[in-house]
Short mmCIF file of C-alpha atoms and ligand atoms in Angstrom, two decimals:
data_model
loop_
_atom_site.label_atom_id
_atom_site.label_comp_id
_atom_site.label_asym_id
_atom_site.label_seq_id
_atom_site.Cartn_x
_atom_site.Cartn_y
_atom_site.Cartn_z
CA ILE A 1 22.47 9.59 -32.33
CA LEU A 2 23.29 12.59 -30.13
CA ARG A 3 24.67 15.85 -31.40
CA ALA A 4 25.62 19.11 -29.68
CA VAL A 5 26.00 22.21 -31.85
CA ASN A 6 27.78 25.33 -30.55
CA LEU A 7 26.55 24.96 -26.99
CA ASN A 8 27.07 27.84 -24.61
CA LYS A 9 26.12 27.99 -20.95
CA ALA A 10 27.14 30.83 -18.69
CA PHE A 11 26.41 31.75 -15.09
CA PHE A 12 26.50 35.35 -13.96
CA MET A 13 28.20 35.96 -10.63
CA GLY A 14 29.25 39.55 -11.01
CA GLU A 15 31.11 38.43 -14.12
CA ALA A 16 30.09 35.79 -16.64
CA ILE A 17 31.45 32.30 -15.99
CA TYR A 18 31.30 30.23 -19.18
CA ALA A 19 30.81 26.74 -17.78
CA VAL A 20 30.33 25.51 -21.35
CA ASN A 21 31.99 27.59 -24.06
CA ASN A 22 31.06 26.90 -27.70
CA VAL A 23 31.03 23.11 -27.45
CA SER A 24 30.10 20.88 -30.37
CA LEU A 25 30.27 17.11 -30.43
CA THR A 26 28.71 14.09 -32.12
CA VAL A 27 28.01 10.70 -30.53
CA GLY A 28 27.36 7.76 -32.84
CA LYS A 29 24.79 5.05 -32.11
CA GLY A 30 26.48 2.33 -30.06
CA GLU A 31 29.47 4.48 -29.20
CA PHE A 32 31.09 4.60 -25.74
CA VAL A 33 32.35 8.14 -25.14
CA ALA A 34 34.22 9.22 -22.00
CA ILE A 35 34.51 12.88 -20.98
CA VAL A 36 37.42 13.81 -18.75
CA GLY A 37 38.84 17.05 -17.42
CA PRO A 38 39.75 18.96 -14.27
CA SER A 39 37.29 19.72 -11.50
CA GLY A 40 35.21 22.72 -12.56
CA SER A 41 35.93 22.35 -16.29
CA GLY A 42 32.24 22.09 -17.21
CA LYS A 43 31.63 18.34 -17.51
CA SER A 44 28.47 18.15 -15.38
CA THR A 45 27.10 21.29 -17.01
CA LEU A 46 27.70 19.81 -20.48
CA LEU A 47 26.00 16.59 -19.45
CA SER A 48 22.95 18.44 -18.14
CA LEU A 49 22.69 20.26 -21.49
CA LEU A 50 23.02 16.96 -23.40
CA GLY A 51 20.26 15.52 -21.24
CA GLY A 52 17.95 18.48 -21.70
CA LEU A 53 17.99 19.11 -17.96
CA ASP A 54 19.15 22.67 -18.54
CA ARG A 55 18.82 25.12 -21.43
CA PRO A 56 21.93 26.58 -23.11
CA ILE A 57 22.12 30.33 -23.67
CA SER A 58 22.84 29.48 -27.32
CA GLY A 59 23.35 26.40 -29.47
CA ASP A 60 21.28 23.22 -29.68
CA VAL A 61 21.21 19.51 -28.89
CA ILE A 62 19.70 16.92 -31.22
CA LEU A 63 18.78 13.40 -30.07
CA ASP A 64 17.71 10.95 -32.78
CA GLY A 65 16.58 13.83 -34.98
CA GLN A 66 14.70 15.72 -32.23
CA ARG A 67 15.92 19.27 -31.60
CA TYR A 68 15.75 20.24 -27.91
CA SER A 69 15.24 23.90 -28.79
CA LYS A 70 11.94 22.93 -30.45
CA LEU A 71 10.61 21.09 -27.38
CA SER A 72 8.62 22.52 -24.49
CA GLU A 73 9.50 21.66 -20.90
CA ASN A 74 6.93 18.86 -21.09
CA GLY A 75 8.32 17.67 -24.40
CA LEU A 76 11.82 17.52 -22.93
CA ALA A 77 10.57 15.66 -19.85
CA LEU A 78 8.89 13.08 -22.09
CA LEU A 79 12.00 12.67 -24.23
CA ARG A 80 14.20 12.17 -21.15
CA ARG A 81 11.84 9.61 -19.67
CA ARG A 82 11.65 7.57 -22.87
CA HIS A 83 15.06 7.85 -24.42
CA LEU A 84 17.66 8.77 -21.80
CA GLY A 85 19.10 7.16 -18.70
CA PHE A 86 20.89 9.30 -16.10
CA VAL A 87 23.43 8.69 -13.39
CA PHE A 88 23.87 12.00 -11.60
CA GLN A 89 27.03 13.10 -9.79
CA PHE A 90 25.01 12.93 -6.59
CA PHE A 91 22.90 9.94 -7.61
CA ASN A 92 19.51 11.63 -7.03
CA LEU A 93 17.54 8.59 -5.92
CA ILE A 94 13.96 9.12 -4.77
CA PRO A 95 14.35 9.09 -0.98
CA HIS A 96 11.01 7.50 -0.06
CA LEU A 97 11.28 4.66 -2.59
CA SER A 98 13.21 1.44 -2.05
CA ALA A 99 16.12 0.41 -4.27
CA LEU A 100 13.74 -1.86 -6.19
CA GLU A 101 11.13 0.87 -6.66
CA ASN A 102 13.77 3.39 -7.72
CA VAL A 103 14.99 1.07 -10.47
CA ALA A 104 11.42 0.14 -11.50
CA LEU A 105 10.33 3.78 -11.78
CA PRO A 106 11.58 4.56 -15.36
CA MET A 107 9.85 1.41 -16.60
CA ARG A 108 6.44 2.31 -15.14
CA PHE A 109 5.72 4.56 -18.11
CA ASN A 110 6.01 1.66 -20.54
CA ARG A 111 3.34 -0.86 -21.39
CA LEU A 112 5.09 -3.64 -19.45
CA ALA A 113 3.21 -5.78 -16.95
CA ARG A 114 3.98 -5.06 -13.28
CA THR A 115 5.57 -8.48 -12.76
CA ALA A 116 7.88 -7.98 -15.74
CA VAL A 117 8.93 -4.57 -14.42
CA THR A 118 9.67 -5.88 -10.93
CA ALA A 119 11.55 -8.89 -12.33
CA ARG A 120 13.75 -6.70 -14.53
CA ALA A 121 14.42 -4.25 -11.67
CA GLN A 122 15.46 -7.13 -9.42
CA GLU A 123 17.65 -8.60 -12.13
CA LEU A 124 19.43 -5.27 -12.69
CA LEU A 125 20.05 -4.85 -8.96
CA GLU A 126 21.49 -8.37 -8.80
CA THR A 127 23.73 -7.50 -11.74
CA VAL A 128 25.20 -4.57 -9.77
CA GLY A 129 25.60 -6.76 -6.66
CA LEU A 130 22.63 -5.46 -4.66
CA GLY A 131 20.32 -8.47 -4.68
CA SER A 132 20.27 -8.38 -0.87
CA ARG A 133 19.36 -4.68 -0.67
CA LEU A 134 16.13 -4.56 -2.70
CA ARG A 135 13.93 -3.22 0.11
CA HIS A 136 16.44 -0.70 1.50
CA LEU A 137 15.68 2.99 1.21
CA PRO A 138 18.46 5.21 -0.16
CA LEU A 139 19.33 6.43 3.35
CA GLN A 140 19.82 2.84 4.44
CA LEU A 141 22.39 2.21 1.75
CA SER A 142 26.09 2.93 1.69
CA GLY A 143 27.44 5.57 -0.72
CA GLY A 144 28.62 2.99 -3.19
CA GLU A 145 25.35 1.07 -2.93
CA GLN A 146 23.34 4.20 -3.72
CA GLN A 147 25.58 4.83 -6.69
CA ARG A 148 24.98 1.32 -7.99
CA VAL A 149 21.19 1.67 -7.61
CA ALA A 150 21.48 4.81 -9.76
CA ILE A 151 23.41 2.84 -12.37
CA ALA A 152 20.78 0.09 -12.41
CA ARG A 153 18.05 2.72 -12.73
CA ALA A 154 19.81 4.43 -15.67
CA LEU A 155 19.90 1.11 -17.56
CA ALA A 156 16.32 0.09 -16.73
CA ASN A 157 14.60 1.46 -19.80
CA ASN A 158 17.18 0.44 -22.39
CA PRO A 159 17.57 4.14 -23.19
CA ALA A 160 18.93 5.45 -26.48
CA VAL A 161 21.79 7.06 -24.54
CA VAL A 162 23.01 6.60 -20.97
CA LEU A 163 24.43 9.88 -19.59
CA ALA A 164 26.49 9.10 -16.50
CA ASP A 165 28.28 11.65 -14.30
CA GLU A 166 31.06 10.03 -12.23
CA PRO A 167 29.20 6.67 -11.93
CA THR A 168 32.05 5.04 -10.00
CA GLY A 169 33.35 7.90 -7.82
CA ASN A 170 32.25 6.20 -4.61
CA LEU A 171 33.28 2.64 -5.35
CA ASP A 172 36.26 0.54 -4.27
CA SER A 173 38.57 -0.74 -6.99
CA LYS A 174 36.97 -4.19 -7.28
CA THR A 175 33.43 -2.83 -7.57
CA ARG A 176 34.67 -0.16 -9.99
CA GLU A 177 36.09 -2.88 -12.24
CA GLU A 178 32.78 -4.74 -12.09
CA MET A 179 30.87 -1.61 -13.14
CA ALA A 180 33.36 -0.88 -15.95
CA SER A 181 32.99 -4.41 -17.35
CA LEU A 182 29.22 -4.14 -17.01
CA PHE A 183 29.19 -0.96 -19.14
CA GLU A 184 31.64 -2.46 -21.61
CA LYS A 185 29.52 -5.64 -21.90
CA LEU A 186 26.26 -3.73 -22.44
CA ASN A 187 27.98 -1.59 -25.06
CA ARG A 188 29.53 -4.51 -26.88
CA GLU A 189 26.63 -7.02 -26.65
CA GLN A 190 23.59 -4.73 -26.77
CA GLY A 191 24.99 -1.68 -28.51
CA GLN A 192 24.10 0.56 -25.54
CA THR A 193 25.35 4.10 -26.25
CA PHE A 194 27.24 5.65 -23.30
CA VAL A 195 28.39 9.19 -22.55
CA VAL A 196 30.28 8.95 -19.27
CA VAL A 197 31.93 11.78 -17.34
CA THR A 198 34.62 10.12 -15.29
CA HIS A 199 38.02 10.24 -13.61
CA ASP A 200 38.13 6.43 -13.58
CA GLU A 201 40.76 5.04 -15.92
CA GLY A 202 39.01 1.67 -15.91
CA LEU A 203 36.13 3.40 -17.70
CA THR A 204 38.14 5.60 -20.06
CA GLY A 205 39.99 2.43 -21.04
CA CYS A 206 36.69 0.90 -22.23
CA ALA A 207 35.69 3.97 -24.21
CA HIS A 208 35.89 4.20 -28.00
CA ARG A 209 36.75 7.86 -27.63
CA VAL A 210 37.92 10.16 -24.81
CA ILE A 211 36.91 13.83 -24.94
CA HIS A 212 39.00 16.25 -22.86
CA MET A 213 37.43 19.39 -21.38
CA ARG A 214 39.17 22.38 -19.92
CA ASP A 215 37.65 25.71 -18.91
CA GLY A 216 34.34 24.96 -20.62
CA GLN A 217 35.90 23.97 -23.94
CA ILE A 218 36.73 20.71 -25.64
CA GLU A 219 40.49 20.46 -25.76
CA LYS A 220 41.05 17.54 -28.04
CA ILE A 221 39.24 14.38 -29.09
CA ALA A 222 41.59 11.41 -28.77
CA ILE B 1 44.17 10.31 20.79
CA LEU B 2 41.18 8.38 19.45
CA ARG B 3 40.23 4.91 20.55
CA ALA B 4 37.38 2.57 19.58
CA VAL B 5 36.65 -0.35 21.91
CA ASN B 6 34.48 -3.28 20.77
CA LEU B 7 32.16 -1.17 18.63
CA ASN B 8 29.01 -2.78 17.32
CA LYS B 9 26.38 -1.18 15.09
CA ALA B 10 23.55 -3.14 13.56
CA PHE B 11 20.54 -2.22 11.47
CA PHE B 12 17.42 -4.34 11.58
CA MET B 13 15.79 -5.00 8.22
CA GLY B 14 13.96 -8.23 8.89
CA GLU B 15 17.33 -9.64 9.90
CA ALA B 16 20.18 -7.89 11.68
CA ILE B 17 22.81 -6.35 9.41
CA TYR B 18 26.02 -5.78 11.36
CA ALA B 19 27.44 -2.73 9.60
CA VAL B 20 30.17 -2.59 12.28
CA ASN B 21 30.98 -5.88 14.00
CA ASN B 22 33.15 -5.80 17.12
CA VAL B 23 35.63 -3.21 15.89
CA SER B 24 38.48 -1.91 18.05
CA LEU B 25 41.22 0.43 16.93
CA THR B 26 43.61 3.03 18.27
CA VAL B 27 44.76 6.21 16.51
CA GLY B 28 47.86 7.95 17.80
CA LYS B 29 48.22 11.73 17.98
CA GLY B 30 49.69 12.93 14.66
CA GLU B 31 48.97 9.66 12.89
CA PHE B 32 47.59 9.43 9.35
CA VAL B 33 45.31 6.40 9.15
CA ALA B 34 43.56 5.25 5.98
CA ILE B 35 40.53 2.93 6.06
CA VAL B 36 39.85 0.91 2.92
CA GLY B 37 37.43 -1.85 2.00
CA PRO B 38 34.68 -2.86 -0.42
CA SER B 39 31.51 -0.88 -0.91
CA GLY B 40 29.13 -1.71 1.95
CA SER B 41 31.84 -3.00 4.29
CA GLY B 42 30.99 -0.50 7.04
CA LYS B 43 33.51 2.30 6.58
CA SER B 44 31.06 5.23 6.71
CA THR B 45 29.23 3.66 9.62
CA LEU B 46 32.50 3.24 11.53
CA LEU B 47 33.44 6.85 10.81
CA SER B 48 30.07 8.11 12.09
CA LEU B 49 30.64 6.16 15.32
CA LEU B 50 34.17 7.57 15.66
CA GLY B 51 32.75 11.05 15.18
CA GLY B 52 29.97 10.57 17.70
CA LEU B 53 27.38 11.19 14.99
CA ASP B 54 25.74 7.87 15.76
CA ARG B 55 25.54 5.66 18.86
CA PRO B 56 26.81 2.06 18.76
CA ILE B 57 24.61 -0.70 20.17
CA SER B 58 27.61 -1.67 22.29
CA GLY B 59 31.22 -0.60 22.79
CA ASP B 60 32.66 2.89 23.22
CA VAL B 61 34.77 5.61 21.64
CA ILE B 62 37.27 7.73 23.56
CA LEU B 63 38.68 11.00 22.23
CA ASP B 64 41.47 12.59 24.25
CA GLY B 65 40.24 10.88 27.38
CA GLN B 66 36.55 11.72 26.87
CA ARG B 67 34.20 8.71 26.68
CA TYR B 68 31.36 9.23 24.22
CA SER B 69 29.10 6.91 26.23
CA LYS B 70 29.32 9.37 29.13
CA LEU B 71 28.27 12.38 27.01
CA SER B 72 24.76 13.63 26.34
CA GLU B 73 23.68 14.61 22.83
CA ASN B 74 24.64 18.19 23.66
CA GLY B 75 27.98 17.08 25.07
CA LEU B 76 28.72 15.15 21.89
CA ALA B 77 27.71 18.11 19.72
CA LEU B 78 30.08 20.34 21.68
CA LEU B 79 32.92 17.84 21.40
CA ARG B 80 32.43 17.50 17.64
CA ARG B 81 32.37 21.27 17.15
CA ARG B 82 35.54 21.85 19.13
CA HIS B 83 37.69 18.84 18.45
CA LEU B 84 36.66 17.17 15.23
CA GLY B 85 36.63 18.10 11.55
CA PHE B 86 34.41 16.15 9.12
CA VAL B 87 34.35 15.55 5.41
CA PHE B 88 31.21 13.56 4.72
CA GLN B 89 30.75 11.16 1.80
CA PHE B 90 28.15 13.57 0.48
CA PHE B 91 29.91 16.72 1.64
CA ASN B 92 26.97 18.13 3.62
CA LEU B 93 27.61 21.81 3.05
CA ILE B 94 25.05 24.30 4.37
CA PRO B 95 23.06 25.11 1.22
CA HIS B 96 22.21 28.75 1.98
CA LEU B 97 25.76 29.73 2.98
CA SER B 98 28.52 30.64 0.54
CA ALA B 99 31.75 28.67 0.30
CA LEU B 100 33.43 31.29 2.49
CA GLU B 101 30.69 31.17 5.12
CA ASN B 102 30.66 27.38 5.13
CA VAL B 103 34.38 27.28 5.89
CA ALA B 104 34.10 30.09 8.48
CA LEU B 105 31.26 28.38 10.35
CA PRO B 106 33.31 25.99 12.59
CA MET B 107 35.47 28.92 13.65
CA ARG B 108 32.55 31.12 14.75
CA PHE B 109 32.41 29.27 18.07
CA ASN B 110 35.93 30.30 18.95
CA ARG B 111 37.01 33.60 20.45
CA LEU B 112 38.61 34.75 17.17
CA ALA B 113 37.86 38.17 15.72
CA ARG B 114 35.58 38.18 12.69
CA THR B 115 38.32 39.48 10.40
CA ALA B 116 40.69 36.71 11.48
CA VAL B 117 38.00 34.08 10.83
CA THR B 118 37.24 35.42 7.36
CA ALA B 119 40.93 35.72 6.51
CA ARG B 120 41.61 32.11 7.54
CA ALA B 121 38.54 30.84 5.66
CA GLN B 122 39.70 32.64 2.52
CA GLU B 123 43.22 31.32 2.92
CA LEU B 124 41.97 27.73 3.27
CA LEU B 125 39.81 28.08 0.16
CA GLU B 126 42.77 29.44 -1.78
CA THR B 127 44.83 26.46 -0.57
CA VAL B 128 42.27 24.08 -2.11
CA GLY B 129 42.19 26.12 -5.33
CA LEU B 130 38.86 27.89 -4.80
CA GLY B 131 39.98 31.49 -4.31
CA SER B 132 37.70 32.53 -7.19
CA ARG B 133 34.62 30.75 -5.78
CA LEU B 134 34.33 32.39 -2.32
CA ARG B 135 30.83 33.81 -2.84
CA HIS B 136 29.35 30.80 -4.62
CA LEU B 137 26.62 28.80 -2.93
CA PRO B 138 27.05 25.02 -2.87
CA LEU B 139 24.53 24.61 -5.73
CA GLN B 140 26.63 26.95 -7.84
CA LEU B 141 29.72 24.80 -7.44
CA SER B 142 30.83 21.72 -9.33
CA GLY B 143 30.95 18.38 -7.50
CA GLY B 144 34.68 18.55 -7.00
CA GLU B 145 34.47 22.17 -5.87
CA GLN B 146 31.88 21.28 -3.22
CA GLN B 147 34.11 18.48 -2.04
CA ARG B 148 37.04 20.84 -1.69
CA VAL B 149 34.96 23.35 0.29
CA ALA B 150 34.13 20.48 2.66
CA ILE B 151 37.84 19.69 3.02
CA ALA B 152 38.64 23.33 3.78
CA ARG B 153 35.84 23.42 6.34
CA ALA B 154 37.09 20.24 8.06
CA LEU B 155 40.52 21.84 8.52
CA ALA B 156 39.23 25.23 9.66
CA ASN B 157 39.28 24.67 13.40
CA ASN B 158 42.59 22.80 13.61
CA PRO B 159 40.64 19.88 15.04
CA ALA B 160 42.21 17.14 17.16
CA VAL B 161 41.20 14.63 14.47
CA VAL B 162 39.99 15.08 10.89
CA LEU B 163 37.52 12.33 9.94
CA ALA B 164 37.17 12.27 6.17
CA ASP B 165 34.88 9.96 4.15
CA GLU B 166 36.00 9.67 0.52
CA PRO B 167 37.39 13.25 0.42
CA THR B 168 38.62 12.89 -3.17
CA GLY B 169 35.94 10.70 -4.78
CA ASN B 170 34.80 13.48 -7.11
CA LEU B 171 38.16 14.90 -8.13
CA ASP B 172 40.26 14.52 -11.26
CA SER B 173 43.71 13.00 -10.85
CA LYS B 174 45.61 16.29 -10.69
CA THR B 175 43.31 17.79 -8.04
CA ARG B 176 43.38 14.48 -6.15
CA GLU B 177 47.17 14.66 -6.00
CA GLU B 178 46.96 18.24 -4.75
CA MET B 179 44.57 17.20 -1.94
CA ALA B 180 46.74 14.20 -1.02
CA SER B 181 49.86 16.39 -0.72
CA LEU B 182 47.86 18.95 1.27
CA PHE B 183 46.86 16.27 3.81
CA GLU B 184 50.37 14.86 3.86
CA LYS B 185 51.85 18.34 4.43
CA LEU B 186 49.44 19.21 7.26
CA ASN B 187 50.16 15.87 8.88
CA ARG B 188 53.93 16.20 8.56
CA GLU B 189 54.31 19.93 9.35
CA GLN B 190 51.48 20.51 11.83
CA GLY B 191 50.95 17.03 13.23
CA GLN B 192 47.31 17.02 12.08
CA THR B 193 45.76 13.61 12.88
CA PHE B 194 43.79 12.11 9.98
CA VAL B 195 41.39 9.18 9.74
CA VAL B 196 40.49 8.94 6.06
CA VAL B 197 38.11 6.46 4.43
CA THR B 198 39.24 6.26 0.84
CA HIS B 199 39.63 4.28 -2.37
CA ASP B 200 42.32 6.73 -3.53
CA GLU B 201 45.75 5.16 -3.63
CA GLY B 202 47.35 8.59 -3.59
CA LEU B 203 45.96 8.97 -0.06
CA THR B 204 46.65 5.45 1.20
CA GLY B 205 50.20 5.97 -0.01
CA CYS B 206 50.55 8.94 2.38
CA ALA B 207 49.11 7.08 5.36
CA HIS B 208 51.19 5.70 8.21
CA ARG B 209 48.81 2.79 8.46
CA VAL B 210 46.09 1.26 6.26
CA ILE B 211 43.18 -0.49 7.97
CA HIS B 212 41.18 -2.96 5.86
CA MET B 213 37.48 -3.51 6.49
CA ARG B 214 35.29 -6.30 5.22
CA ASP B 215 31.73 -7.17 6.25
CA GLY B 216 31.84 -4.83 9.26
CA GLN B 217 35.10 -6.17 10.62
CA ILE B 218 38.71 -5.11 10.54
CA GLU B 219 40.56 -7.62 8.41
CA LYS B 220 44.15 -6.70 9.05
CA ILE B 221 46.16 -3.63 9.98
CA ALA B 222 49.11 -3.26 7.60
N1 ATP C 1 20.31 2.92 8.08
C1 ATP C 1 20.61 1.71 7.59
N2 ATP C 1 19.70 0.72 7.59
C2 ATP C 1 20.01 -0.51 7.09
N3 ATP C 1 21.20 -0.86 6.58
C3 ATP C 1 22.15 0.08 6.55
C4 ATP C 1 21.91 1.41 7.05
N4 ATP C 1 23.05 2.14 6.86
C5 ATP C 1 23.96 1.30 6.30
N5 ATP C 1 23.41 0.07 6.11
C6 ATP C 1 24.09 -1.09 5.53
O1 ATP C 1 25.30 -1.26 6.27
C7 ATP C 1 26.38 -1.59 5.38
C8 ATP C 1 27.56 -0.69 5.63
O2 ATP C 1 27.25 0.62 5.21
P1 ATP C 1 28.38 1.74 5.10
O3 ATP C 1 27.73 2.97 4.59
O4 ATP C 1 29.12 1.88 6.38
O5 ATP C 1 29.38 1.13 4.01
P2 ATP C 1 30.68 1.75 3.33
O6 ATP C 1 31.83 0.85 3.61
O7 ATP C 1 30.83 3.19 3.69
O8 ATP C 1 30.37 1.64 1.78
P3 ATP C 1 30.73 2.59 0.55
O9 ATP C 1 32.17 2.35 0.25
O10 ATP C 1 29.82 2.07 -0.52
O11 ATP C 1 30.42 4.00 0.92
C9 ATP C 1 25.84 -1.49 3.96
O12 ATP C 1 25.76 -2.79 3.42
C10 ATP C 1 24.49 -0.83 4.09
O13 ATP C 1 23.54 -1.41 3.19
N1 ATP C 2 24.67 27.56 -10.89
C1 ATP C 2 25.94 28.01 -11.05
N2 ATP C 2 26.24 29.30 -10.81
C2 ATP C 2 27.50 29.75 -10.95
N3 ATP C 2 28.55 29.00 -11.33
C3 ATP C 2 28.31 27.70 -11.58
C4 ATP C 2 27.01 27.13 -11.44
N4 ATP C 2 27.09 25.81 -11.75
C5 ATP C 2 28.38 25.57 -12.07
N5 ATP C 2 29.11 26.70 -11.97
C6 ATP C 2 30.55 26.84 -12.24
O1 ATP C 2 30.75 26.33 -13.56
C7 ATP C 2 31.96 25.56 -13.60
C8 ATP C 2 31.69 24.19 -14.22
O2 ATP C 2 30.90 23.41 -13.35
P1 ATP C 2 30.67 21.86 -13.60
O3 ATP C 2 29.81 21.36 -12.48
O4 ATP C 2 30.16 21.62 -14.96
O5 ATP C 2 32.15 21.27 -13.49
P2 ATP C 2 32.67 19.76 -13.55
O6 ATP C 2 33.62 19.64 -14.67
O7 ATP C 2 31.51 18.82 -13.51
O8 ATP C 2 33.49 19.62 -12.20
P3 ATP C 2 33.70 18.38 -11.20
O9 ATP C 2 34.65 17.46 -11.89
O10 ATP C 2 34.29 19.08 -10.03
O11 ATP C 2 32.36 17.79 -10.94
C9 ATP C 2 32.49 25.45 -12.16
O12 ATP C 2 33.67 26.23 -12.06
C10 ATP C 2 31.38 26.01 -11.29
O13 ATP C 2 31.90 26.80 -10.23
MG1 MG C 3 30.82 17.53 -12.06
MG1 MG C 4 30.60 4.95 2.62
#
């Protein structure tokens, strides 16, 4: 469902730093892929290319037959809104919207009735243990609570692929296990496709496949 | 060296949420204390009270004999700058300053020569593995790199106490081990006092004492 072909992304700081260096990979529909690797190895950069949030200097990404290189900025924004769910490394919640409104936001572009949207947003927040924090603004939430709102928001639209960058980095072990079993359950029962950058062995353990990155390249696919 | 006496901090969202509920604790000079607990249990709030970044609704904090309740906002700012080092849960680097300048900043208030400040900042960044990222701005760094700059900055001034909130949440296992042995080494060789909120068992393993929080209270001190 998601394919990367010869992706390259470099930053120029006096010399060229290849954050992503000739990376190709294929993600099947319903697959749970984990990406691991040392700090600075290019995982977040790769994820932003897979999500169309950034343009490679060469190579392409194809989601469900759509080539990113053929899409305008608006076309990419539309594709992301409809087909992708994101958990960013720094969560990126909308600061002036409550937890409930943050989770409801991706669904507002669908044809669902307001009540259905609010009900689903509430249900997702209860699933991640935040039923008592619906009206809180991001700044009124703990680090791990913000991270869980971001997870709920990424799942809201039943996206073709969930791209998650360190979704459990700020959680205690019990909550981490709960999030790992949530992902595993959605993958197994609903066929939700996941691409998860993580250091969490609870998550890599659930994955069908673990991709290792080092210095911008894919080391091995185990 | 650091003492909390009957600290209370509540937020009012329709009903009162006691993020910190009658907490008292004592940290000895040269001690390495870890604070663990579920997401939302009050760890970051407690740390912000210990650091004088927030005022409790009752209770007090005493650092090296100085009572926070007796200090003005300016007095607290001065105390923080001179005697405390912080790693925040979301790093809080200055966005328009390079890694080097971010680490140098706490030292600029001392009487050190510019060259000595820059040399120490560079040395600290090399110690956390970022010798090749000195000129990068925070936005040009990976999540784990930003976190390590924040660690280097917290250590820069040889503060009386380092207060760190999830200092390794965004690091891979190898880098996490390196940070844990760095803290352990500074504690053992230089008597650096640490109060570290963490889920990382590599860090709790180094601690003299592990404090457990739950629902705003200290559960047990093991
Ligand atoms: N400004 C605020 N207004 C209302 N509630 C708040 C505010 N800040 C924190 N809280 C609530 O207080 C509780 C404790 O928050 P805190 O950030 O201290 O938790 P934590 O232990 O650091 O959690 P985590 O491990 O997820 O970072 C949380 O349940 C949070 O929702
Ligand atoms: N805008 C930029 N300008 C210059 N260099 C950058 C920029 N963004 C990232 N880099 C560099 O590219 C490399 C890869 O960054 P990336 O954020 O993808 O790493 P990562 O694997 O996600 O790391 P972490 O596990 O620490 O989050 C890093 O070494 C970083 O310093
Ligand atoms: Mg990253
Ligand atoms: Mg916290």
